[in-house]
Amino acid sequence: CRPAARGGGAAGRQRAVVDRFLAAARARDARALAAVLDPDVVAFSERGPVHGAPAVAEGAAAFAHFADVARPALVDGAVGAVAFVGGRPVSAVAFALREDRIVTVSVTTGEDRVRALDLAFPDG
């Protein structure tokens, strides 16, 4: 794990979208989740792909307990977040964005699998 440089511009806008996603997941706010998801968003996890904003928002609500302990991060170079429990990384999520909307969500779970990712955390 390495620190990530803070940035403005596109990186700052992407980080703001991720922050809104995490806040909406923490609040279990489907309307706020829908506002940051592209209607045709696809989420990938060990369970297989999930298509469309309603289904992905529902899955994000299930992620809410991890959102409570998630830190913003770069996950394999993509904006995302890593959830920690007892100081151990247990889940990572990476996002692909288009025009300030999330179009792809990639979820990795399990401490060993998360540690195998290239993770970088913003300063502060």
Coordinates of C-alpha atoms in Angstrom, one line a residue:
C1 CA 0.0 0.0 0.0
R2 CA 1.3 3.4 -0.8
P3 CA 0.1 7.0 -0.3
A4 CA -1.7 8.6 -3.2
A5 CA -1.2 12.2 -4.2
R6 CA -4.2 14.5 -3.9
G7 CA -5.4 15.9 -7.1
G8 CA -7.8 18.3 -8.5
G9 CA -9.5 18.3 -11.9
A10 CA -10.8 15.0 -13.1
A11 CA -9.3 13.1 -10.2
G12 CA -11.0 15.5 -7.8
R13 CA -14.4 15.0 -9.5
Q14 CA -14.0 11.3 -9.5
R15 CA -13.2 11.3 -5.8
A16 CA -16.3 13.4 -5.2
V17 CA -18.5 10.8 -7.0
V18 CA -17.0 8.0 -4.9
D19 CA -17.5 10.1 -1.7
R20 CA -21.2 10.6 -2.7
F21 CA -21.5 6.8 -3.4
L22 CA -20.1 5.9 0.0
A23 CA -22.2 8.5 1.8
A24 CA -25.4 7.2 0.0
A25 CA -24.4 3.6 0.9
R26 CA -23.8 4.5 4.5
A27 CA -27.2 6.2 4.7
R28 CA -28.8 3.4 2.7
D29 CA -30.3 6.1 0.5
A30 CA -31.4 4.5 -2.8
R31 CA -32.2 7.9 -4.4
A32 CA -28.7 9.3 -3.7
L33 CA -27.2 6.0 -5.0
A34 CA -29.2 6.3 -8.2
A35 CA -27.9 9.8 -8.7
V36 CA -24.3 8.6 -9.0
L37 CA -25.0 5.4 -11.0
D38 CA -25.3 5.3 -14.7
P39 CA -28.6 3.6 -15.7
D40 CA -26.6 0.8 -17.4
V41 CA -24.1 0.4 -14.6
V42 CA -22.6 -3.1 -14.2
A43 CA -21.2 -4.4 -10.9
F44 CA -18.8 -7.3 -10.9
S45 CA -18.0 -9.5 -7.9
E46 CA -17.3 -13.2 -7.1
R47 CA -21.1 -13.8 -7.4
G48 CA -21.1 -12.7 -11.0
P49 CA -22.2 -9.5 -12.8
V50 CA -25.2 -7.4 -11.8
H51 CA -26.7 -5.1 -14.4
G52 CA -28.6 -1.8 -14.1
A53 CA -28.8 1.0 -11.5
P54 CA -31.7 -0.5 -9.5
A55 CA -30.0 -3.9 -8.9
V56 CA -26.6 -2.3 -8.3
A57 CA -28.1 0.2 -5.8
E58 CA -29.7 -2.7 -4.0
G59 CA -26.3 -4.5 -3.8
A60 CA -24.7 -1.2 -2.6
A61 CA -27.2 -1.2 0.3
A62 CA -25.9 -4.6 1.2
F63 CA -22.4 -3.1 1.0
A64 CA -23.5 -0.5 3.6
H65 CA -21.9 -2.2 6.6
F66 CA -18.6 -2.1 4.7
A67 CA -19.1 1.5 3.7
D68 CA -19.2 2.4 7.3
V69 CA -15.5 1.3 7.6
A70 CA -14.3 2.1 4.1
R71 CA -11.5 4.5 3.3
P72 CA -11.1 6.2 -0.2
A73 CA -8.4 4.6 -2.2
L74 CA -7.0 3.9 -5.6
V75 CA -7.6 0.3 -6.3
D76 CA -5.4 -1.0 -9.2
G77 CA -5.2 2.6 -10.4
A78 CA -9.0 3.2 -10.3
V79 CA -10.9 5.4 -7.8
G80 CA -12.5 3.3 -5.1
A81 CA -12.5 2.4 -1.5
V82 CA -11.2 -0.3 0.9
A83 CA -13.1 -1.5 3.9
F84 CA -11.2 -2.5 7.0
V85 CA -12.3 -4.6 10.0
G86 CA -9.9 -4.9 12.9
G87 CA -7.3 -3.1 10.9
R88 CA -7.4 -5.7 8.1
P89 CA -8.6 -5.0 4.6
V90 CA -11.6 -7.2 3.9
S91 CA -13.2 -5.6 0.9
A92 CA -12.2 -3.3 -2.0
V93 CA -14.3 -1.6 -4.6
A94 CA -13.1 0.1 -7.8
F95 CA -15.2 2.3 -10.0
A96 CA -15.1 3.3 -13.6
L97 CA -16.8 6.6 -14.3
R98 CA -18.1 8.4 -17.3
E99 CA -19.4 12.0 -17.1
D100 CA -19.5 11.9 -13.3
R101 CA -21.6 8.7 -13.2
I102 CA -20.4 5.3 -12.1
V103 CA -20.5 2.9 -15.1
T104 CA -18.7 -0.1 -13.6
V105 CA -18.2 -1.3 -10.0
S106 CA -15.6 -4.1 -9.3
V107 CA -15.8 -5.7 -5.9
T108 CA -13.1 -7.8 -4.3
T109 CA -13.6 -9.5 -1.0
G110 CA -11.4 -11.5 1.3
E111 CA -8.2 -10.2 3.0
D112 CA -5.8 -12.2 0.8
R113 CA -7.5 -11.1 -2.4
V114 CA -7.7 -7.5 -1.3
R115 CA -4.0 -7.4 -0.2
A116 CA -3.0 -8.7 -3.7
L117 CA -4.5 -5.5 -5.3
D118 CA -2.4 -2.4 -5.9
L119 CA -3.8 -0.1 -3.2
A120 CA -3.0 3.5 -2.7
F121 CA -4.6 5.8 0.0
P122 CA -5.0 9.6 -0.3
D123 CA -3.1 11.8 2.2
G124 CA -4.9 12.7 5.3

